[in-house]
Tab-separated table of C-alpha atoms in Angstrom:
chain	number	residue	atom	x	y	z
A	1	MET	CA	27.716	84.260	82.820
A	2	ARG	CA	26.460	80.958	84.334
A	3	PHE	CA	27.836	82.020	87.482
A	4	LYS	CA	25.891	85.272	87.784
A	5	ARG	CA	22.687	85.098	89.756
A	6	GLU	CA	21.787	88.873	90.445
A	7	GLU	CA	19.980	91.074	87.813
A	8	SER	CA	22.364	93.743	88.329
A	9	GLU	CA	25.325	91.533	87.318
A	10	TRP	CA	23.594	90.810	84.033
A	11	LEU	CA	23.001	94.708	83.474
A	12	ARG	CA	26.500	95.542	83.877
A	13	VAL	CA	27.677	93.266	81.159
A	14	GLN	CA	24.787	94.420	79.079
A	15	GLY	CA	26.021	97.949	79.448
A	16	SER	CA	29.785	97.163	78.687
A	17	GLU	CA	31.562	99.124	76.211
A	18	SER	CA	32.924	96.164	74.640
A	19	TRP	CA	29.657	95.485	72.591
A	20	ASN	CA	30.294	99.035	71.064
A	21	LEU	CA	33.641	98.552	69.329
A	22	ASP	CA	33.921	98.461	65.418
A	23	GLY	CA	33.916	94.936	63.834
A	24	GLY	CA	36.756	92.610	63.198
A	25	GLU	CA	38.759	90.306	65.175
A	26	ASN	CA	39.550	92.851	67.944
A	27	LYS	CA	35.931	93.084	68.877
A	28	ILE	CA	35.740	89.409	69.148
A	29	LEU	CA	38.726	89.266	71.572
A	30	GLN	CA	37.194	92.146	73.569
A	31	VAL	CA	33.979	90.237	74.037
A	32	LEU	CA	35.861	87.101	74.716
A	33	LYS	CA	37.755	89.115	77.307
A	34	LEU	CA	34.467	90.054	78.914
A	35	SER	CA	33.440	86.465	79.222
A	36	PHE	CA	36.919	85.931	80.650
A	37	ASP	CA	36.424	88.720	83.132
A	38	HIS	CA	33.346	87.249	84.639
A	39	LEU	CA	34.983	83.907	85.347
A	40	PRO	CA	35.424	82.753	89.102
A	41	SER	CA	39.166	83.485	89.993
A	42	HIS	CA	40.074	79.532	90.098
A	43	LEU	CA	38.856	79.145	86.320
A	44	LYS	CA	40.728	82.355	85.370
A	45	ARG	CA	43.911	80.653	86.680
A	46	CYS	CA	43.446	77.387	85.044
A	47	PHE	CA	42.482	79.101	81.654
A	48	ALA	CA	45.494	81.500	81.868
A	49	TYR	CA	47.849	78.531	82.566
A	50	CYS	CA	46.751	77.059	79.108
A	51	ALA	CA	48.613	79.950	77.502
A	52	VAL	CA	51.746	77.906	77.846
A	53	LEU	CA	50.504	75.439	75.202
A	54	PRO	CA	51.161	76.180	71.565
A	55	LYS	CA	48.586	77.192	69.174
A	56	LYS	CA	46.814	74.058	67.537
A	57	PHE	CA	48.434	72.189	70.379
A	58	GLU	CA	46.288	68.887	71.570
A	59	ILE	CA	46.623	67.682	75.254
A	60	CYS	CA	45.559	64.701	77.009
A	61	LYS	CA	42.845	65.896	79.427
A	62	GLU	CA	44.525	63.781	82.285
A	63	LYS	CA	47.844	65.509	81.668
A	64	LEU	CA	46.355	69.099	81.634
A	65	ILE	CA	44.627	68.198	85.000
A	66	HIS	CA	47.801	66.729	86.428
A	67	GLN	CA	49.671	69.890	85.414
A	68	TRP	CA	46.903	71.965	87.163
A	69	ILE	CA	47.592	70.271	90.220
A	70	ALA	CA	51.208	70.346	90.027
A	71	GLY	CA	50.947	73.988	89.677
A	72	GLY	CA	48.781	74.314	92.656
A	73	LEU	CA	45.633	75.471	90.621
A	74	ALA	CA	43.384	72.557	91.493
A	75	GLN	CA	43.568	71.790	95.242
A	76	ARG	CA	40.986	71.187	97.888
A	77	SER	CA	39.912	73.960	99.967
A	78	ALA	CA	40.616	74.110	103.845
A	79	HIS	CA	37.028	73.029	104.474
A	80	ASP	CA	36.981	70.182	101.943
A	81	ARG	CA	38.778	66.852	103.321
A	82	VAL	CA	36.805	64.612	100.969
A	83	SER	CA	37.422	65.625	97.125
A	84	GLU	CA	40.712	64.574	95.635
A	85	PRO	CA	42.395	67.272	93.353
A	86	GLU	CA	41.864	65.075	90.449
A	87	ASP	CA	38.270	65.475	90.844
A	88	ILE	CA	38.460	69.190	91.475
A	89	GLY	CA	40.486	69.517	88.322
A	90	SER	CA	38.027	67.592	86.125
A	91	ASP	CA	35.305	69.773	87.479
A	92	TYR	CA	37.217	72.863	86.280
A	93	LEU	CA	38.075	71.396	83.046
A	94	ASN	CA	34.393	70.571	82.503
A	95	ASP	CA	33.312	74.077	83.410
A	96	LEU	CA	35.710	75.392	80.736
A	97	LEU	CA	34.498	73.132	78.313
A	98	ARG	CA	30.929	74.061	78.841
A	99	MET	CA	31.870	77.650	78.393
A	100	SER	CA	33.646	76.789	75.231
A	101	PHE	CA	37.269	78.042	76.448
A	102	LEU	CA	38.223	74.629	75.863
A	103	GLU	CA	37.129	72.023	73.409
A	104	VAL	CA	37.277	68.267	72.987
A	105	VAL	CA	39.102	67.151	69.976
A	106	SER	CA	36.798	65.386	67.569
A	107	GLY	CA	37.053	61.500	67.499
A	108	CYS	CA	38.074	61.270	71.137
A	109	ASP	CA	35.342	58.508	72.294
A	110	ASP	CA	37.827	56.841	75.038
A	111	SER	CA	37.517	59.309	78.066
A	112	SER	CA	40.906	57.770	79.305
A	113	THR	CA	42.652	59.309	76.323
A	114	THR	CA	40.315	62.465	75.740
A	115	ARG	CA	42.591	65.154	74.006
A	116	ILE	CA	41.861	69.045	74.690
A	117	LYS	CA	42.500	72.144	72.335
A	118	MET	CA	41.903	75.807	72.239
A	119	HIS	CA	40.336	77.432	69.081
A	120	ASP	CA	42.888	80.047	67.618
A	121	LEU	CA	40.992	83.196	68.880
A	122	ILE	CA	40.590	81.480	72.582
A	123	HIS	CA	44.353	80.981	72.431
A	124	ASP	CA	44.881	84.547	71.581
A	125	LEU	CA	42.855	85.354	74.477
A	126	ALA	CA	44.859	83.050	76.884
A	127	MET	CA	47.967	84.705	75.749
A	128	SER	CA	46.592	88.282	76.149
A	129	VAL	CA	45.390	87.662	79.747
A	130	ALA	CA	48.561	85.497	80.668
A	131	GLY	CA	50.973	88.645	80.737
A	132	ASN	CA	54.586	88.319	80.572
A	133	GLU	CA	54.786	85.267	83.085
A	134	PHE	CA	54.214	83.050	79.881
A	135	LEU	CA	56.339	82.671	77.124
A	136	THR	CA	55.995	80.466	74.005
A	137	ALA	CA	58.845	80.612	71.468
A	138	GLY	CA	60.101	78.843	68.540
A	139	LYS	CA	58.989	77.116	65.618
A	140	THR	CA	57.993	73.350	64.655
A	141	GLU	CA	57.184	71.983	61.465
A	142	GLN	CA	53.919	70.534	62.554
A	143	GLN	CA	52.604	73.791	64.308
A	144	GLY	CA	54.127	76.470	62.188
A	145	THR	CA	55.307	79.536	63.891
A	146	LEU	CA	54.634	79.555	67.698
A	147	GLU	CA	52.988	82.707	69.098
A	148	GLN	CA	55.091	84.726	71.460
A	149	SER	CA	53.704	86.494	74.271
A	150	HIS	CA	55.843	89.450	73.292
A	151	SER	CA	58.321	89.669	70.568
A	152	LEU	CA	61.849	88.559	71.167
A	153	PRO	CA	63.781	91.767	72.538
A	154	LYS	CA	67.342	92.388	72.405
A	155	VAL	CA	67.621	92.897	76.145
A	156	CYS	CA	67.560	89.244	77.796
A	157	ASP	CA	66.125	91.061	80.944
A	158	PHE	CA	62.790	90.592	79.500
A	159	PHE	CA	62.725	86.991	80.323
A	160	THR	CA	63.321	87.580	84.317
A	161	PRO	CA	59.625	87.495	85.237
A	162	THR	CA	58.664	84.380	83.046
A	163	ARG	CA	57.300	81.780	85.098
A	164	HIS	CA	55.928	79.147	82.209
A	165	ALA	CA	57.825	78.599	79.080
A	166	VAL	CA	57.442	76.176	76.068
A	167	VAL	CA	60.541	76.446	73.975
A	168	ASP	CA	61.559	74.671	70.588
A	169	SER	CA	64.682	76.021	70.174
A	170	ASN	CA	65.282	75.094	66.420
A	171	SER	CA	64.458	78.982	65.796
A	172	SER	CA	67.207	81.125	67.197
A	173	SER	CA	68.158	78.738	69.766
A	174	SER	CA	71.284	80.252	71.046
A	175	LEU	CA	69.411	83.649	71.786
A	176	ILE	CA	66.541	81.617	73.303
A	177	HIS	CA	68.754	79.571	75.383
A	178	LYS	CA	70.669	82.447	76.879
A	179	ALA	CA	67.624	84.600	77.569
A	180	LEU	CA	65.879	81.801	79.235
A	181	TYR	CA	68.531	81.398	81.749
A	182	ARG	CA	67.435	84.778	82.989
A	183	ALA	CA	64.287	83.455	84.255
A	184	LYS	CA	65.446	81.905	87.266
A	185	GLY	CA	61.960	81.681	88.790
A	186	LEU	CA	60.624	79.368	86.112
A	187	ARG	CA	57.877	77.188	87.222
A	188	THR	CA	57.003	75.321	84.189
A	189	LEU	CA	59.097	74.077	81.401
A	190	ASN	CA	58.026	72.420	78.300
A	191	LEU	CA	60.691	71.313	75.840
A	192	LEU	CA	59.200	70.553	72.547
A	193	SER	CA	62.309	69.909	70.554
A	194	LEU	CA	65.846	70.639	71.090
A	195	GLY	CA	67.149	69.215	67.772
A	196	ASP	CA	70.930	68.194	68.282
A	197	ALA	CA	71.167	69.593	71.670
A	198	SER	CA	73.529	67.656	73.967
A	199	GLU	CA	72.629	65.907	77.031
A	200	LYS	CA	75.075	68.100	78.622
A	201	ALA	CA	73.046	71.056	77.309
A	202	ILE	CA	69.788	69.721	78.717
A	203	ARG	CA	71.503	68.990	82.126
A	204	ASN	CA	72.655	72.805	82.119
A	205	LEU	CA	69.206	73.992	81.524
A	206	ILE	CA	67.559	71.883	83.929
A	207	SER	CA	69.968	72.609	86.891
A	208	SER	CA	69.509	76.348	86.302
A	209	PHE	CA	65.843	76.170	87.321
A	210	LYS	CA	65.646	75.140	90.987
A	211	TYR	CA	62.079	76.378	91.291
A	212	LEU	CA	60.592	74.063	88.519
A	213	ARG	CA	57.371	72.325	89.593
A	214	ILE	CA	56.466	70.977	86.036
A	215	LEU	CA	59.043	69.530	83.542
A	216	ASN	CA	58.012	68.179	80.237
A	217	LEU	CA	60.627	66.336	78.133
A	218	SER	CA	58.152	64.201	76.260
A	219	GLY	CA	59.394	63.182	72.853
A	220	PHE	CA	62.924	64.441	73.449
A	221	GLY	CA	65.585	61.927	72.306
A	222	ILE	CA	67.401	61.261	75.600
A	223	LYS	CA	68.696	57.961	76.811
A	224	LEU	CA	69.777	59.129	80.250
A	225	LEU	CA	68.583	61.820	82.759
A	226	HIS	CA	71.468	63.400	84.757
A	227	LYS	CA	71.237	62.844	88.436
A	228	SER	CA	70.866	66.836	88.811
A	229	VAL	CA	67.152	66.439	88.296
A	230	GLY	CA	67.244	65.176	92.052
A	231	ASP	CA	68.032	68.765	93.106
A	232	LEU	CA	64.774	70.016	91.985
A	233	THR	CA	63.036	70.198	95.335
A	234	TYR	CA	59.716	71.800	93.919
A	235	LEU	CA	59.371	69.372	91.230
A	236	ARG	CA	55.914	67.924	91.059
A	237	TYR	CA	55.442	66.563	87.561
A	238	LEU	CA	58.006	64.977	85.331
A	239	ASP	CA	56.752	63.794	81.789
A	240	LEU	CA	59.572	61.488	80.128
A	241	SER	CA	57.032	59.636	77.882
A	242	ASN	CA	57.816	58.627	74.337
A	243	THR	CA	61.658	59.120	75.104
A	244	PRO	CA	64.384	56.357	74.479
A	245	ILE	CA	65.432	56.584	78.179
A	246	GLU	CA	67.179	53.506	79.473
A	247	LYS	CA	67.245	54.154	83.139
A	248	LEU	CA	66.404	56.875	85.822
A	249	PRO	CA	68.972	58.333	88.085
A	250	ALA	CA	68.402	56.959	91.927
A	251	SER	CA	68.342	60.785	92.938
A	252	ILE	CA	64.741	61.129	91.266
A	253	CYS	CA	63.427	59.152	94.411
A	254	ASN	CA	64.297	62.222	96.546
A	255	LEU	CA	61.774	64.248	94.719
A	256	GLN	CA	58.220	64.664	96.032
A	257	LEU	CA	56.740	63.961	92.654
A	258	GLN	CA	52.988	63.768	92.246
A	259	THR	CA	53.007	62.528	88.704
A	260	LEU	CA	55.918	60.700	86.577
A	261	ASP	CA	55.053	59.753	83.104
A	262	LEU	CA	57.102	57.166	81.613
A	263	SER	CA	54.396	56.022	78.967
A	264	SER	CA	56.004	54.309	75.887
A	265	CYS	CA	59.431	54.602	77.115
A	266	TYR	CA	60.224	51.377	75.059
A	267	ASN	CA	63.774	51.032	76.285
A	268	LEU	CA	63.103	51.597	79.905
A	269	GLN	CA	64.402	48.410	81.703
A	270	LYS	CA	63.952	48.979	85.379
A	271	LEU	CA	62.919	51.835	87.991
A	272	PRO	CA	65.194	52.721	90.620
A	273	LYS	CA	65.118	50.515	93.860
A	274	LYS	CA	64.040	53.151	96.169
A	275	THR	CA	60.981	54.054	94.001
A	276	ARG	CA	58.678	52.695	96.880
A	277	ILE	CA	59.910	55.808	99.003
A	278	MET	CA	58.171	58.323	96.916
A	279	THR	CA	55.043	58.201	98.830
A	280	SER	CA	53.639	61.353	97.201
A	281	LEU	CA	53.324	59.858	93.981
A	282	ARG	CA	49.846	59.845	92.596
A	283	HIS	CA	50.362	58.799	89.127
A	284	LEU	CA	53.133	56.368	87.971
A	285	LYS	CA	52.411	56.040	84.252
A	286	ILE	CA	54.116	52.894	82.912
A	287	LYS	CA	51.916	51.830	80.042
A	288	ASN	CA	53.709	50.437	77.095
A	289	CYS	CA	57.276	50.037	78.532
A	290	ALA	CA	57.829	46.868	76.729
A	291	ARG	CA	61.235	46.079	78.332
A	292	LEU	CA	60.088	46.935	82.004
A	293	ALA	CA	60.356	43.426	83.601
A	294	ARG	CA	59.435	44.136	87.112
A	295	LEU	CA	58.380	46.808	89.714
A	296	PRO	CA	60.562	47.672	92.540
A	297	GLY	CA	59.736	45.880	95.735
A	298	PHE	CA	57.191	47.094	98.435
A	299	THR	CA	55.336	48.983	95.754
A	300	GLY	CA	52.417	48.841	98.158
A	301	ARG	CA	54.026	51.572	100.194
A	302	MET	CA	53.158	54.235	97.770
A	303	ARG	CA	49.469	54.395	99.075
A	304	ASN	CA	48.790	57.794	97.462
A	305	LEU	CA	48.983	56.041	93.920
A	306	GLN	CA	45.613	56.541	91.685
A	307	SER	CA	47.327	55.442	88.493
A	308	LEU	CA	49.233	52.506	87.805
A	309	PRO	CA	48.272	51.296	84.396
A	310	ILE	CA	50.454	47.911	84.681
A	311	PHE	CA	51.369	45.882	87.770
A	312	ILE	CA	53.985	43.121	87.170
A	313	VAL	CA	53.781	40.287	89.528
A	314	GLY	CA	57.091	38.994	90.944
A	315	LYS	CA	58.235	35.933	92.761
A	316	THR	CA	59.163	37.512	96.049
A	317	ARG	CA	57.087	38.873	98.891
A	318	GLU	CA	58.463	42.422	97.959
A	319	ASP	CA	56.536	42.253	94.517
A	320	ASP	CA	53.693	39.609	94.702
A	321	LEU	CA	50.177	40.394	94.243
A	322	SER	CA	49.639	40.980	97.869
A	323	GLN	CA	51.188	44.579	97.204
A	324	LEU	CA	47.948	45.639	95.326
A	325	LEU	CA	45.864	45.341	98.534
A	326	GLU	CA	47.782	48.199	99.994
A	327	LEU	CA	46.761	50.408	96.994
A	328	GLN	CA	43.357	51.452	97.982
A	329	ASN	CA	43.182	54.561	96.077
A	330	LEU	CA	43.982	53.108	92.505
A	331	ARG	CA	41.402	54.206	89.927
A	332	GLY	CA	41.290	53.746	86.188
A	333	GLU	CA	42.850	51.216	83.937
A	334	LEU	CA	44.977	48.306	85.696
A	335	LYS	CA	46.607	45.586	83.554
A	336	ILE	CA	48.100	42.664	85.740
A	337	LYS	CA	51.443	40.822	84.166
A	338	HIS	CA	52.881	37.604	85.055
A	339	LEU	CA	49.882	35.953	86.712
A	340	GLU	CA	51.858	32.535	86.462
A	341	ASN	CA	54.146	34.078	89.468
A	342	VAL	CA	50.804	33.868	91.770
A	343	PRO	CA	51.075	30.916	94.128
A	344	THR	CA	48.400	28.116	93.653
A	345	ASP	CA	46.998	28.923	97.071
A	346	PHE	CA	46.240	32.493	96.666
A	347	SER	CA	45.096	32.835	100.268
A	348	LEU	CA	48.608	32.645	101.276
A	349	LEU	CA	49.326	36.049	100.037
A	350	LEU	CA	46.860	37.316	102.610
A	351	PHE	CA	49.273	36.241	105.612
């Protein structure tokens, strides 16, 4: 109600039939739904997107905001040429926190790693308002049975309107896979765990959804990513964090990615040579990539970069410290490695 300024708006809420329901969980959900109904449209969309997160799931604040941006939910208006999408998304998230639609996980003192979650009842609300565009299906040992927006039907056509899905195929994997292939318009795909699924199965899954904007493979045991990922023209967010991936296909450089998360990819040895042409990239997460020895040349051409937690100084003009001078939009943490490669006369870098 913090967005309502007129007395008549408050009186309409007071007279709502939602207050007259019998007790129990249903009444609580109806009252929560009343709060949701009075949210501004941009917050409704951002909150509904959270239905794609499993119940009890914790997500890094930055990751959620970056997914909102990739999904077109946090963009500057036509009249706003100053605000960055990240700042807009942060404002949206803070509004939802203040209204208790989201909550900060206790013990998160570091703002850079703040984790967000939803109360179980709030998650039920998100599932109810999300409709059949959202699907959460499967089971994990950590989270128990995941909620499904609808019970799994025998007719696979049920999945046709699905736009956002989180899938753990350890449960009824063959049926879930076959059914999910019907969701040709899928925009968001979070693969929590595919167990013993082959890389070929992952390749087939990825290549089936040409409209994907958000793809999360974090924690999955893949060492190689098939070059077909380069065919995902609309992909804006790719999360490969905490995987044993060793290298990326060159085709990934053809994408208009905004976020590429490679955090804690301990086996990653190098990035594609043409990474520098990914000028739409805003967040290149390479923290804890212990075997990554150097960055591709001319990183300074990626002028939209806002997140680059590590810069590795090289010995050539292509990867020396002067490349940082071009990255005027960097914010947050920055660690510089191999400073021994900086020439004694630092001023030589400027000319």
